[in-house]
Short mmCIF file of C-alpha atoms and ligand atoms in Angstrom, two decimals:
data_model
loop_
_atom_site.label_atom_id
_atom_site.label_comp_id
_atom_site.label_asym_id
_atom_site.label_seq_id
_atom_site.Cartn_x
_atom_site.Cartn_y
_atom_site.Cartn_z
CA MET B 1 -10.37 61.39 21.59
CA LEU B 2 -8.49 64.15 19.62
CA SER B 3 -8.50 68.07 21.48
CA LYS B 4 -7.86 70.44 20.54
CA ASN B 5 -4.42 69.77 22.87
CA LEU B 6 -3.35 66.85 21.10
CA ILE B 7 -3.52 68.88 17.59
CA SER B 8 -1.27 70.96 19.11
CA GLU B 9 1.06 68.74 19.81
CA PHE B 10 0.71 67.04 16.57
CA GLU B 11 1.36 70.93 14.65
CA ALA B 12 4.44 71.33 17.34
CA LEU B 13 6.00 68.05 16.35
CA LEU B 14 4.92 68.14 11.94
CA GLY B 15 5.08 71.88 11.42
CA LYS B 16 1.24 73.62 10.59
CA GLU B 17 2.14 72.30 7.76
CA HIS B 18 2.09 68.76 7.77
CA VAL B 19 -1.26 68.34 9.92
CA LEU B 20 -4.15 68.70 7.45
CA THR B 21 -7.47 70.00 9.34
CA GLU B 22 -9.38 71.94 6.89
CA GLU B 23 -12.35 70.09 5.57
CA ALA B 24 -11.05 69.85 2.10
CA ASP B 25 -7.66 67.76 3.00
CA ARG B 26 -9.66 65.64 5.12
CA GLN B 27 -12.71 65.28 1.99
CA SER B 28 -9.48 64.49 -0.32
CA TYR B 29 -7.98 61.57 1.76
CA SER B 30 -11.84 59.84 1.90
CA TYR B 31 -11.05 57.62 -0.31
CA ASP B 32 -9.42 55.06 -1.85
CA ALA B 33 -9.38 53.08 -6.02
CA ALA B 34 -11.99 51.31 -4.18
CA VAL B 35 -16.00 51.48 -4.95
CA LEU B 36 -17.13 52.01 -2.23
CA ASP B 37 -18.46 54.48 0.55
CA THR B 38 -16.52 57.59 1.21
CA ILE B 39 -15.64 58.06 4.85
CA VAL B 40 -14.21 61.76 5.93
CA PRO B 41 -10.88 61.09 8.71
CA ALA B 42 -10.96 63.91 11.59
CA LEU B 43 -7.61 64.95 11.00
CA VAL B 44 -4.20 63.83 8.37
CA LEU B 45 -0.54 63.56 9.49
CA GLN B 46 1.85 63.28 7.49
CA PRO B 47 5.25 62.99 9.19
CA THR B 48 8.50 64.30 7.02
CA THR B 49 11.22 61.60 9.09
CA SER B 50 10.67 57.76 10.63
CA GLU B 51 11.13 58.59 14.06
CA GLN B 52 7.81 61.14 13.52
CA LEU B 53 6.47 58.56 12.40
CA GLY B 54 7.24 56.67 15.63
CA GLN B 55 6.13 59.44 17.78
CA VAL B 56 3.07 60.38 15.74
CA VAL B 57 1.59 56.43 16.12
CA LYS B 58 2.28 56.52 19.56
CA LYS B 59 0.33 59.89 20.54
CA CYS B 60 -2.55 58.41 17.99
CA TYR B 61 -2.78 55.20 20.30
CA ASP B 62 -2.81 56.94 23.47
CA ALA B 63 -5.31 59.11 22.27
CA GLY B 64 -7.28 55.79 21.27
CA LEU B 65 -7.40 56.79 18.04
CA GLN B 66 -8.23 54.88 14.97
CA ILE B 67 -5.53 54.80 12.63
CA THR B 68 -5.51 54.58 8.77
CA VAL B 69 -2.28 54.25 7.40
CA ARG B 70 -1.78 55.62 3.99
CA GLY B 71 0.56 55.28 0.84
CA ALA B 72 -1.00 56.36 -2.96
CA GLY B 73 -4.04 55.08 -1.91
CA THR B 74 -4.39 53.59 -5.15
CA ASN B 75 -6.15 50.07 -3.55
CA LEU B 76 -8.68 48.79 -4.83
CA SER B 77 -10.24 46.72 -1.76
CA GLY B 78 -11.02 50.06 0.48
CA GLY B 79 -7.64 49.48 2.75
CA THR B 80 -6.95 53.13 3.04
CA ILE B 81 -10.34 54.51 3.83
CA PRO B 82 -10.76 55.93 7.36
CA ASP B 83 -13.28 53.54 9.90
CA SER B 84 -14.26 56.24 10.93
CA THR B 85 -14.91 60.01 11.05
CA GLU B 86 -12.58 59.52 14.56
CA SER B 87 -10.11 58.84 12.41
CA VAL B 88 -6.97 59.39 11.61
CA VAL B 89 -4.59 59.56 8.37
CA ILE B 90 -0.87 58.99 8.93
CA LEU B 91 0.06 59.81 4.93
CA THR B 92 3.81 57.81 3.74
CA ASN B 93 4.63 60.12 1.04
CA LYS B 94 6.91 62.64 2.46
CA LEU B 95 9.26 59.39 3.56
CA ASN B 96 10.19 58.63 0.33
CA LYS B 97 14.15 58.40 0.45
CA ILE B 98 15.37 55.77 -1.55
CA LEU B 99 18.58 55.10 1.53
CA GLU B 100 21.12 53.15 -0.16
CA ILE B 101 21.04 50.63 -3.50
CA ASN B 102 23.90 48.41 -2.17
CA GLU B 103 25.55 47.29 -6.19
CA GLU B 104 27.55 44.45 -4.05
CA ASP B 105 25.67 43.13 -1.94
CA LEU B 106 22.25 43.23 -4.66
CA TYR B 107 19.46 45.15 -1.90
CA ALA B 108 18.57 48.82 -1.34
CA VAL B 109 16.98 49.84 1.48
CA VAL B 110 13.96 52.37 1.41
CA GLU B 111 11.74 53.96 2.85
CA PRO B 112 7.24 53.24 2.55
CA GLY B 113 6.82 56.40 0.91
CA VAL B 114 9.16 55.97 -2.21
CA ILE B 115 7.56 55.97 -5.81
CA THR B 116 7.17 52.04 -7.15
CA ALA B 117 8.01 52.29 -10.97
CA HIS B 118 11.03 55.63 -9.61
CA PHE B 119 12.59 52.79 -7.41
CA ALA B 120 12.98 50.49 -10.54
CA ALA B 121 14.47 53.07 -12.45
CA GLN B 122 17.38 53.92 -10.10
CA ALA B 123 18.24 50.17 -9.54
CA ALA B 124 17.66 50.51 -13.46
CA ALA B 125 20.24 52.81 -13.82
CA LYS B 126 22.86 51.00 -11.80
CA ASN B 127 22.48 48.01 -14.21
CA LEU B 128 19.72 46.46 -10.91
CA PHE B 129 15.75 44.90 -11.65
CA TYR B 130 13.64 45.00 -9.24
CA PRO B 131 10.13 42.94 -11.11
CA PRO B 132 6.95 44.22 -8.52
CA ASP B 133 5.57 45.92 -11.64
CA PRO B 134 1.67 46.78 -10.43
CA GLY B 135 -0.52 48.20 -12.80
CA SER B 136 0.14 51.22 -10.80
CA GLN B 137 3.70 51.75 -9.87
CA SER B 138 3.55 54.89 -11.97
CA VAL B 139 2.25 56.38 -8.53
CA SER B 140 1.81 53.43 -5.83
CA THR B 141 4.28 52.89 -3.18
CA LEU B 142 7.03 50.64 -1.88
CA GLY B 143 4.94 50.32 1.80
CA GLY B 144 1.75 49.96 -0.01
CA ASN B 145 3.19 46.66 -2.32
CA ILE B 146 4.15 45.31 1.09
CA ALA B 147 1.21 46.04 2.65
CA GLU B 148 -0.99 44.52 -0.14
CA ASN B 149 1.76 41.83 -1.25
CA ALA B 150 1.29 43.64 -4.73
CA GLY B 151 1.73 41.33 -7.92
CA GLY B 152 2.06 42.24 -11.45
CA LEU B 153 2.66 40.84 -14.85
CA ARG B 154 6.07 40.12 -13.88
CA GLY B 155 4.92 38.17 -11.14
CA LEU B 156 4.94 34.36 -12.93
CA LYS B 157 8.38 34.08 -13.01
CA TYR B 158 9.50 36.83 -10.93
CA GLY B 159 6.98 36.41 -8.13
CA VAL B 160 5.75 39.22 -6.78
CA THR B 161 6.76 42.00 -3.87
CA LYS B 162 6.96 39.11 -0.77
CA ASP B 163 9.59 37.14 -2.43
CA TYR B 164 11.67 40.45 -2.69
CA VAL B 165 11.73 41.93 1.09
CA MET B 166 14.73 40.63 2.67
CA GLY B 167 13.86 42.86 6.17
CA MET B 168 12.34 45.97 7.33
CA GLU B 169 11.08 48.02 10.60
CA PHE B 170 7.41 48.67 10.93
CA TYR B 171 6.46 50.60 14.26
CA ASP B 172 4.05 48.98 16.08
CA TYR B 173 1.05 50.58 18.76
CA GLU B 174 4.04 52.03 21.57
CA GLY B 175 5.49 53.71 19.32
CA GLU B 176 8.33 51.13 19.54
CA LEU B 177 10.62 49.92 16.49
CA VAL B 178 10.90 46.70 15.76
CA LYS B 179 13.59 45.57 13.07
CA THR B 180 12.74 42.04 11.08
CA GLY B 181 15.58 39.96 8.57
CA SER B 182 18.58 41.93 7.73
CA ARG B 183 20.84 42.92 4.17
CA THR B 184 21.92 39.13 4.23
CA VAL B 185 21.13 36.82 1.98
CA LYS B 186 19.95 34.40 4.81
CA CYS B 187 18.31 34.42 8.11
CA VAL B 188 16.68 33.21 10.35
CA THR B 189 16.93 35.17 13.30
CA GLY B 190 13.40 35.10 15.39
CA TYR B 191 10.54 34.55 13.58
CA ASN B 192 9.41 35.92 10.67
CA LEU B 193 7.57 39.90 11.56
CA ALA B 194 8.79 40.37 8.11
CA GLY B 195 6.36 37.60 6.86
CA MET B 196 3.68 38.19 9.25
CA MET B 197 3.74 42.17 7.95
CA ILE B 198 3.55 41.68 3.99
CA GLY B 199 0.14 41.76 3.22
CA SER B 200 -0.92 43.21 7.52
CA GLU B 201 -2.96 45.97 4.85
CA GLY B 202 -2.12 48.31 7.14
CA THR B 203 -3.53 46.30 10.26
CA LEU B 204 -0.82 45.36 12.37
CA GLY B 205 1.35 48.26 12.04
CA VAL B 206 3.50 50.70 10.55
CA ILE B 207 5.99 49.93 7.92
CA SER B 208 8.65 52.24 8.08
CA LYS B 209 11.83 50.82 5.97
CA ALA B 210 12.28 48.09 3.90
CA ILE B 211 15.31 46.28 3.14
CA LEU B 212 14.61 44.39 -0.41
CA LYS B 213 16.36 42.24 -3.14
CA LEU B 214 17.23 43.14 -6.33
CA ILE B 215 18.41 40.89 -8.85
CA PRO B 216 20.99 41.31 -12.15
CA PRO B 217 18.52 42.05 -15.13
CA PRO B 218 17.34 39.76 -17.87
CA LYS B 219 20.02 40.58 -20.98
CA ALA B 220 17.98 39.86 -23.49
CA SER B 221 13.70 39.60 -24.10
CA LYS B 222 11.04 38.86 -27.34
CA ALA B 223 7.34 39.74 -27.01
CA MET B 224 4.91 38.27 -29.04
CA MET B 225 1.19 38.12 -29.42
CA ALA B 226 -1.37 34.83 -29.55
CA ILE B 227 -4.72 35.45 -31.56
CA PHE B 228 -7.19 32.68 -31.02
CA ASP B 229 -10.49 32.38 -32.07
CA ASP B 230 -11.18 30.04 -29.03
CA VAL B 231 -11.21 30.44 -25.01
CA GLN B 232 -10.32 27.25 -24.58
CA LYS B 233 -7.63 26.72 -27.25
CA ALA B 234 -6.15 30.11 -25.91
CA SER B 235 -5.96 28.32 -22.21
CA GLU B 236 -4.45 24.50 -23.54
CA ALA B 237 -1.72 26.91 -25.10
CA VAL B 238 -0.85 28.80 -21.19
CA ALA B 239 -0.65 25.07 -19.97
CA SER B 240 1.80 23.63 -23.17
CA ILE B 241 4.28 25.82 -22.44
CA ILE B 242 3.92 26.01 -18.77
CA ALA B 243 4.14 21.90 -19.31
CA ALA B 244 7.42 22.11 -21.46
CA HIS B 245 9.06 23.87 -18.56
CA ILE B 246 9.48 27.15 -20.47
CA VAL B 247 8.14 30.72 -18.05
CA PRO B 248 7.56 33.41 -19.87
CA CYS B 249 8.13 36.48 -17.01
CA THR B 250 4.87 38.06 -18.74
CA LEU B 251 1.83 36.08 -20.31
CA GLU B 252 -1.21 38.01 -20.25
CA PHE B 253 -4.88 37.58 -21.91
CA LEU B 254 -7.46 39.47 -23.19
CA ASP B 255 -11.09 38.20 -23.53
CA ASN B 256 -13.10 39.70 -26.75
CA ALA B 257 -14.98 42.49 -25.23
CA THR B 258 -11.72 44.23 -23.96
CA ILE B 259 -10.23 43.07 -27.48
CA ARG B 260 -13.15 45.38 -29.14
CA LEU B 261 -12.76 48.12 -26.99
CA VAL B 262 -9.17 48.46 -26.79
CA GLU B 263 -9.34 48.78 -30.39
CA GLU B 264 -11.51 51.10 -30.49
CA ASP B 265 -10.06 53.04 -28.24
CA LYS B 266 -5.46 52.71 -29.33
CA LYS B 267 -6.18 51.92 -33.46
CA CYS B 268 -3.62 49.95 -32.58
CA GLY B 269 -4.51 46.68 -34.67
CA LEU B 270 -6.18 44.23 -32.68
CA PRO B 271 -8.34 41.84 -34.48
CA LYS B 272 -11.86 42.52 -33.11
CA ASP B 273 -13.28 39.27 -34.47
CA ALA B 274 -10.77 37.24 -31.86
CA GLU B 275 -12.04 35.47 -28.97
CA ALA B 276 -8.37 35.76 -26.82
CA LEU B 277 -5.02 37.34 -27.11
CA LEU B 278 -2.17 36.68 -25.63
CA LEU B 279 0.08 37.99 -25.00
CA ILE B 280 3.65 36.32 -23.94
CA GLU B 281 7.27 37.78 -23.45
CA VAL B 282 10.26 35.06 -23.19
CA ASP B 283 13.59 36.86 -21.25
CA GLY B 284 16.71 35.92 -20.11
CA HIS B 285 20.30 34.67 -22.21
CA PRO B 286 20.26 36.24 -25.64
CA VAL B 287 20.37 31.75 -26.36
CA GLN B 288 17.63 31.04 -24.02
CA VAL B 289 15.68 33.98 -25.35
CA ALA B 290 15.25 32.71 -28.85
CA GLU B 291 15.15 29.14 -27.69
CA GLU B 292 11.94 29.13 -25.66
CA ALA B 293 10.23 31.85 -27.86
CA GLU B 294 10.53 29.76 -31.35
CA THR B 295 9.11 26.78 -28.91
CA VAL B 296 6.22 28.62 -27.91
CA GLU B 297 5.43 29.65 -31.18
CA LYS B 298 5.75 26.47 -32.06
CA ILE B 299 4.02 25.31 -28.95
CA LEU B 300 0.78 28.37 -29.88
CA LYS B 301 0.69 26.96 -33.76
CA GLN B 302 0.17 23.28 -32.64
CA VAL B 303 -2.70 24.32 -30.20
CA GLY B 304 -4.31 26.25 -33.35
CA SER B 305 -3.68 29.91 -32.40
CA ARG B 306 -4.66 31.94 -35.58
CA GLN B 307 -2.24 34.04 -36.55
CA ILE B 308 1.15 35.25 -34.28
CA VAL B 309 2.65 37.86 -34.14
CA VAL B 310 6.28 38.11 -33.49
CA ALA B 311 7.75 42.02 -32.36
CA GLN B 312 10.54 42.56 -34.19
CA ASN B 313 12.42 45.22 -32.92
CA GLU B 314 11.81 47.66 -29.49
CA GLU B 315 8.46 49.19 -31.30
CA GLU B 316 7.06 46.28 -32.24
CA LYS B 317 7.08 44.80 -28.51
CA ASN B 318 5.76 48.24 -27.50
CA LYS B 319 2.59 48.38 -30.19
CA ILE B 320 1.66 44.88 -28.55
CA TRP B 321 2.18 45.83 -24.35
CA THR B 322 -0.19 49.14 -25.70
CA ALA B 323 -2.68 46.74 -25.93
CA ARG B 324 -1.89 45.02 -22.67
CA ARG B 325 -1.72 48.69 -20.78
CA GLY B 326 -4.79 50.21 -22.99
CA ALA B 327 -6.75 47.17 -21.64
CA LEU B 328 -8.61 48.98 -17.78
CA PRO B 329 -8.37 52.57 -19.81
CA ALA B 330 -10.64 51.31 -23.15
CA LEU B 331 -13.19 49.80 -20.50
CA ALA B 332 -13.37 52.62 -18.03
CA ARG B 333 -13.85 54.65 -20.67
CA LEU B 334 -17.18 54.06 -21.48
CA ARG B 335 -19.17 54.69 -18.40
CA PRO B 336 -18.56 56.15 -15.53
CA THR B 337 -17.96 53.44 -12.60
CA CYS B 338 -15.59 50.47 -12.93
CA VAL B 339 -15.79 48.08 -10.88
CA LEU B 340 -12.68 46.32 -11.06
CA GLU B 341 -12.57 42.49 -9.86
CA ASP B 342 -9.01 39.80 -9.56
CA ALA B 343 -10.61 35.74 -8.33
CA THR B 344 -7.88 33.79 -9.52
CA VAL B 345 -8.73 30.69 -10.58
CA PRO B 346 -6.30 27.80 -11.17
CA ARG B 347 -4.77 28.23 -14.52
CA SER B 348 -6.91 25.18 -16.54
CA LYS B 349 -9.88 26.60 -15.29
CA ILE B 350 -9.37 29.46 -16.92
CA PRO B 351 -11.59 28.68 -20.19
CA ALA B 352 -14.48 27.44 -17.46
CA MET B 353 -13.82 30.56 -15.64
CA VAL B 354 -14.31 32.69 -18.74
CA LYS B 355 -17.56 31.03 -19.36
CA ALA B 356 -18.97 31.33 -15.84
CA LEU B 357 -18.03 35.06 -16.55
CA ASN B 358 -19.54 35.96 -20.05
CA GLU B 359 -22.59 34.21 -18.65
CA ILE B 360 -22.82 36.16 -15.06
CA ALA B 361 -22.85 39.36 -17.12
CA LYS B 362 -25.38 38.19 -19.97
CA LYS B 363 -27.67 37.42 -16.64
CA TYR B 364 -27.26 40.57 -14.80
CA LYS B 365 -27.18 42.17 -18.14
CA LEU B 366 -24.00 44.46 -17.51
CA GLU B 367 -21.24 45.07 -19.70
CA MET B 368 -17.88 43.53 -18.22
CA GLY B 369 -14.45 43.10 -20.26
CA THR B 370 -12.49 40.95 -18.64
CA PHE B 371 -8.19 40.41 -19.31
CA GLY B 372 -5.29 39.43 -16.78
CA HIS B 373 -2.84 37.29 -15.85
CA ALA B 374 -3.11 34.00 -17.69
CA GLY B 375 0.21 32.81 -16.63
CA ASP B 376 -0.82 32.56 -13.22
CA GLY B 377 -5.20 32.25 -13.52
CA ASN B 378 -5.47 35.40 -11.92
CA LEU B 379 -8.26 37.58 -14.29
CA HIS B 380 -9.81 40.91 -13.69
CA PRO B 381 -13.38 41.20 -15.34
CA THR B 382 -14.22 44.40 -15.40
CA ILE B 383 -18.10 45.70 -14.24
CA LEU B 384 -18.78 48.86 -16.19
CA CYS B 385 -21.68 51.00 -14.66
CA ASP B 386 -22.74 53.71 -13.50
CA ARG B 387 -22.94 53.71 -9.33
CA ARG B 388 -25.67 55.98 -9.08
CA ASN B 389 -27.66 53.93 -10.55
CA LYS B 390 -29.35 52.49 -7.25
CA GLU B 391 -31.06 48.61 -9.49
CA GLU B 392 -28.18 48.76 -11.77
CA PHE B 393 -25.57 48.74 -9.12
CA LYS B 394 -27.49 46.26 -7.06
CA ARG B 395 -27.78 43.63 -10.11
CA VAL B 396 -23.25 44.68 -10.11
CA GLU B 397 -23.19 44.00 -6.54
CA GLU B 398 -25.24 40.18 -7.05
CA ALA B 399 -22.26 39.25 -9.79
CA VAL B 400 -19.18 39.98 -7.59
CA ASP B 401 -21.15 37.75 -5.27
CA GLU B 402 -21.47 35.50 -8.23
CA ILE B 403 -18.18 36.00 -8.89
CA PHE B 404 -16.63 35.01 -6.65
CA ASN B 405 -18.74 32.28 -5.61
CA VAL B 406 -17.24 30.16 -9.12
CA ALA B 407 -13.61 31.66 -8.68
CA LEU B 408 -13.82 30.06 -4.68
CA ALA B 409 -15.77 26.78 -6.91
CA LEU B 410 -13.32 25.82 -9.45
CA GLY B 411 -10.65 26.27 -6.72
CA GLY B 412 -9.51 29.84 -6.74
CA THR B 413 -9.15 32.45 -4.78
CA LEU B 414 -10.81 36.22 -3.82
CA SER B 415 -7.70 37.75 -4.35
CA GLY B 416 -4.94 37.37 -6.58
CA GLU B 417 -3.21 40.96 -5.61
CA HIS B 418 -5.71 43.62 -4.60
CA GLY B 419 -5.89 42.40 -0.98
CA VAL B 420 -9.19 41.84 1.13
CA GLY B 421 -9.88 45.80 3.09
CA THR B 422 -13.18 46.06 3.70
CA ALA B 423 -14.66 45.23 -0.53
CA LYS B 424 -13.68 41.57 0.70
CA ALA B 425 -14.16 40.85 4.46
CA GLN B 426 -17.38 39.64 4.15
CA TRP B 427 -16.44 36.33 2.16
CA LEU B 428 -13.27 35.88 3.38
CA GLU B 429 -14.37 33.14 5.93
CA LYS B 430 -16.19 31.72 3.04
CA GLU B 431 -12.78 30.68 1.39
CA THR B 432 -10.79 29.89 4.60
CA SER B 433 -12.36 28.63 7.89
CA ARG B 434 -13.60 30.07 11.00
CA GLY B 435 -11.43 29.32 12.44
CA THR B 436 -9.01 31.28 9.88
CA ILE B 437 -10.68 34.23 11.39
CA MET B 438 -11.06 34.21 15.13
CA PHE B 439 -6.83 32.74 14.86
CA SER B 440 -6.27 36.11 12.53
CA ARG B 441 -8.55 38.34 15.42
CA ARG B 442 -6.71 36.73 18.59
CA MET B 443 -3.46 37.21 16.55
CA ARG B 444 -4.37 40.84 16.14
CA LYS B 445 -5.77 41.72 19.86
CA ALA B 446 -2.07 40.24 20.72
CA ILE B 447 -0.44 43.57 18.45
CA ASP B 448 -2.79 45.19 18.13
CA PRO B 449 -4.80 45.58 21.41
CA LYS B 450 -7.38 49.26 21.50
CA GLY B 451 -8.13 47.51 17.62
CA LEU B 452 -6.82 50.29 15.80
CA PHE B 453 -5.19 49.58 13.62
CA ASN B 454 -7.32 49.73 9.60
CA THR B 455 -10.16 48.15 13.00
CA SER B 456 -12.80 47.13 9.72
CA LYS B 457 -9.82 45.78 7.93
CA MET B 458 -9.72 42.73 6.20
CA VAL B 459 -11.15 39.96 9.76
CA GLY B 460 -11.84 43.28 11.94
CA VAL B 461 -11.34 42.64 15.71
C1 FAD H 501 -4.61 51.10 -12.04
C2 FAD H 501 -4.86 50.04 -10.58
C3 FAD H 501 -3.95 49.60 -11.18
C4 FAD H 501 -3.23 47.91 -10.33
N1 FAD H 501 -2.24 47.02 -10.45
C5 FAD H 501 -2.57 46.28 -10.12
C6 FAD H 501 -1.74 45.28 -9.78
O1 FAD H 501 -0.53 45.15 -11.15
N2 FAD H 501 -0.71 44.16 -8.56
C7 FAD H 501 -1.77 44.66 -8.14
O2 FAD H 501 -1.38 44.31 -6.94
N3 FAD H 501 -2.07 45.63 -7.44
C8 FAD H 501 -2.47 46.60 -8.36
N4 FAD H 501 -3.27 47.79 -8.25
C9 FAD H 501 -3.79 47.27 -6.99
C10 FAD H 501 -3.02 48.72 -5.71
O3 FAD H 501 -2.63 49.61 -6.54
C11 FAD H 501 -1.55 48.05 -5.09
O4 FAD H 501 -2.60 47.30 -3.82
C12 FAD H 501 -0.50 48.67 -4.26
O5 FAD H 501 -0.01 48.04 -3.37
C13 FAD H 501 -1.39 49.89 -3.25
O6 FAD H 501 -0.47 50.94 -2.64
P1 FAD H 501 -0.61 52.04 -2.73
O7 FAD H 501 0.97 53.32 -2.37
O8 FAD H 501 -1.48 52.87 -3.64
O9 FAD H 501 -1.05 51.86 -1.01
P2 FAD H 501 -2.54 51.86 -0.05
O10 FAD H 501 -3.29 52.16 -0.87
O11 FAD H 501 -2.21 54.00 0.25
O12 FAD H 501 -2.12 51.68 0.42
C14 FAD H 501 -2.54 50.09 0.71
C15 FAD H 501 -2.78 49.43 2.35
O13 FAD H 501 -1.08 49.70 2.34
C16 FAD H 501 -1.65 50.02 3.78
N5 FAD H 501 -0.44 50.61 3.97
C17 FAD H 501 0.60 51.97 3.33
N6 FAD H 501 1.87 52.10 3.57
C18 FAD H 501 1.73 51.24 4.30
C19 FAD H 501 2.89 51.28 5.76
N7 FAD H 501 3.94 52.25 5.32
N8 FAD H 501 2.50 50.63 6.93
C20 FAD H 501 2.01 49.67 6.76
N9 FAD H 501 0.50 49.59 5.49
C21 FAD H 501 0.51 50.29 4.90
C22 FAD H 501 -2.82 51.09 3.70
O14 FAD H 501 -3.24 51.07 4.47
C23 FAD H 501 -3.60 49.95 3.34
O15 FAD H 501 -4.13 49.41 4.24
C24 FAD H 501 -3.99 48.43 -9.22
C25 FAD H 501 -4.50 49.19 -9.19
C26 FAD H 501 -5.08 50.58 -9.56
C27 FAD H 501 -5.80 51.43 -8.95
#
């Protein structure tokens, strides 16, 4: 239980300014980017050193307090909404040091609260490349990225966060520091505990440090936009590009509803009558980029793209990416609530998924736009609504249920990048199996015997 004595102990350990007890402060940590009910925690703690973090975890655990670790709170699955009003939220935003960027051995050592884009920029300043680029990168933290195994626009060619974690340190429930992985390219010493922690959504322990892989940046890139009158053709183009053994660093899709809304918002010259847009960027050595861009253009024409716009300079490239970056803001400004899903299907099933999404929107009389990573089948059907309208929101929930069912029936997954949290916990067994849930709970029990780390998230306890 949270006693006055314990609060005094936290104040002595962290300093009064890092122990937030006021209602107004605690309210600020009752929600995240998911459209879910809020829960106000009992206490918010803000350690400023790794040692403090370990001691805070131990004290909370010993006192039987539920622990929710929070980076920037941008997750879309309820992962940082406290489990109960007795919960303690531990913030990592003051653990924000880049401890090392090693230019010789191509790695960096970071604290969990470092902002993703800040880290990528610091690496770029040393002519190194950190590819994972979630749309939230200007605010999300590396700890949150690891705990959600975040992806981004470059996932198709460069992979996701897990592909860049060489090692890490985390605190277990006793406040013991666990070290796994190393600064070496190869390391098979002990269990792959880093693999276990990646995507664990704050349910197994608290990540306090990470060793991240960096790579040399591509020397050149070329971007283009292909306009289609038919979603099927856009999807065939994606398959044909990959079949030609070209892996673009980015291959994005916008449906007609999204195209119209982006154009109304940004006035960037998008064709409002197009059924689909593909936004493509290839990168690498200049010779390879020129060759690949030519082949991609040829394929797009063969498959039946109505028009292809190739960026001739940085300004034109930025214009193309404005369309993609503007997708979510353009959709979100229409209605008070924006439910952003990330059902993912095998690439070849994108036309079937887009068709089903349009039918679902019609069936439930909802406004929906779809955009996303066509290259890896990760679509973001985005439902625009008003959560205060109970009748409308019930239709939204039914539509979301149907979206997941269709994605699973097409051989897809509930979540390509947003995680499970509480938002998708109820569908997890449908995608996996009863055995998976029971096995995960047994594993969790061994690692978190009292069930206090983000109790209600993922498989529960
Ligand atoms: C506009 C927008 C765009 C987005 N675009 C993308 C995208 O392109 N790709 C993508 O993958 N996601 C995307 N997201 C989702 C989200 O930004 C990512 O999941 C991101 O990784 C969350 O980082 P965070 O710092 O906000 O973590 P938080 O939301 O604070 O936490 C996420 C989870 O990680 C746990 N956690 C945080 N820190 C630690 C730690 N140190 N140790 C253990 N557990 C921890 C939390 O308990 C929680 O369960 C987007 C979200 C928004 C709002």
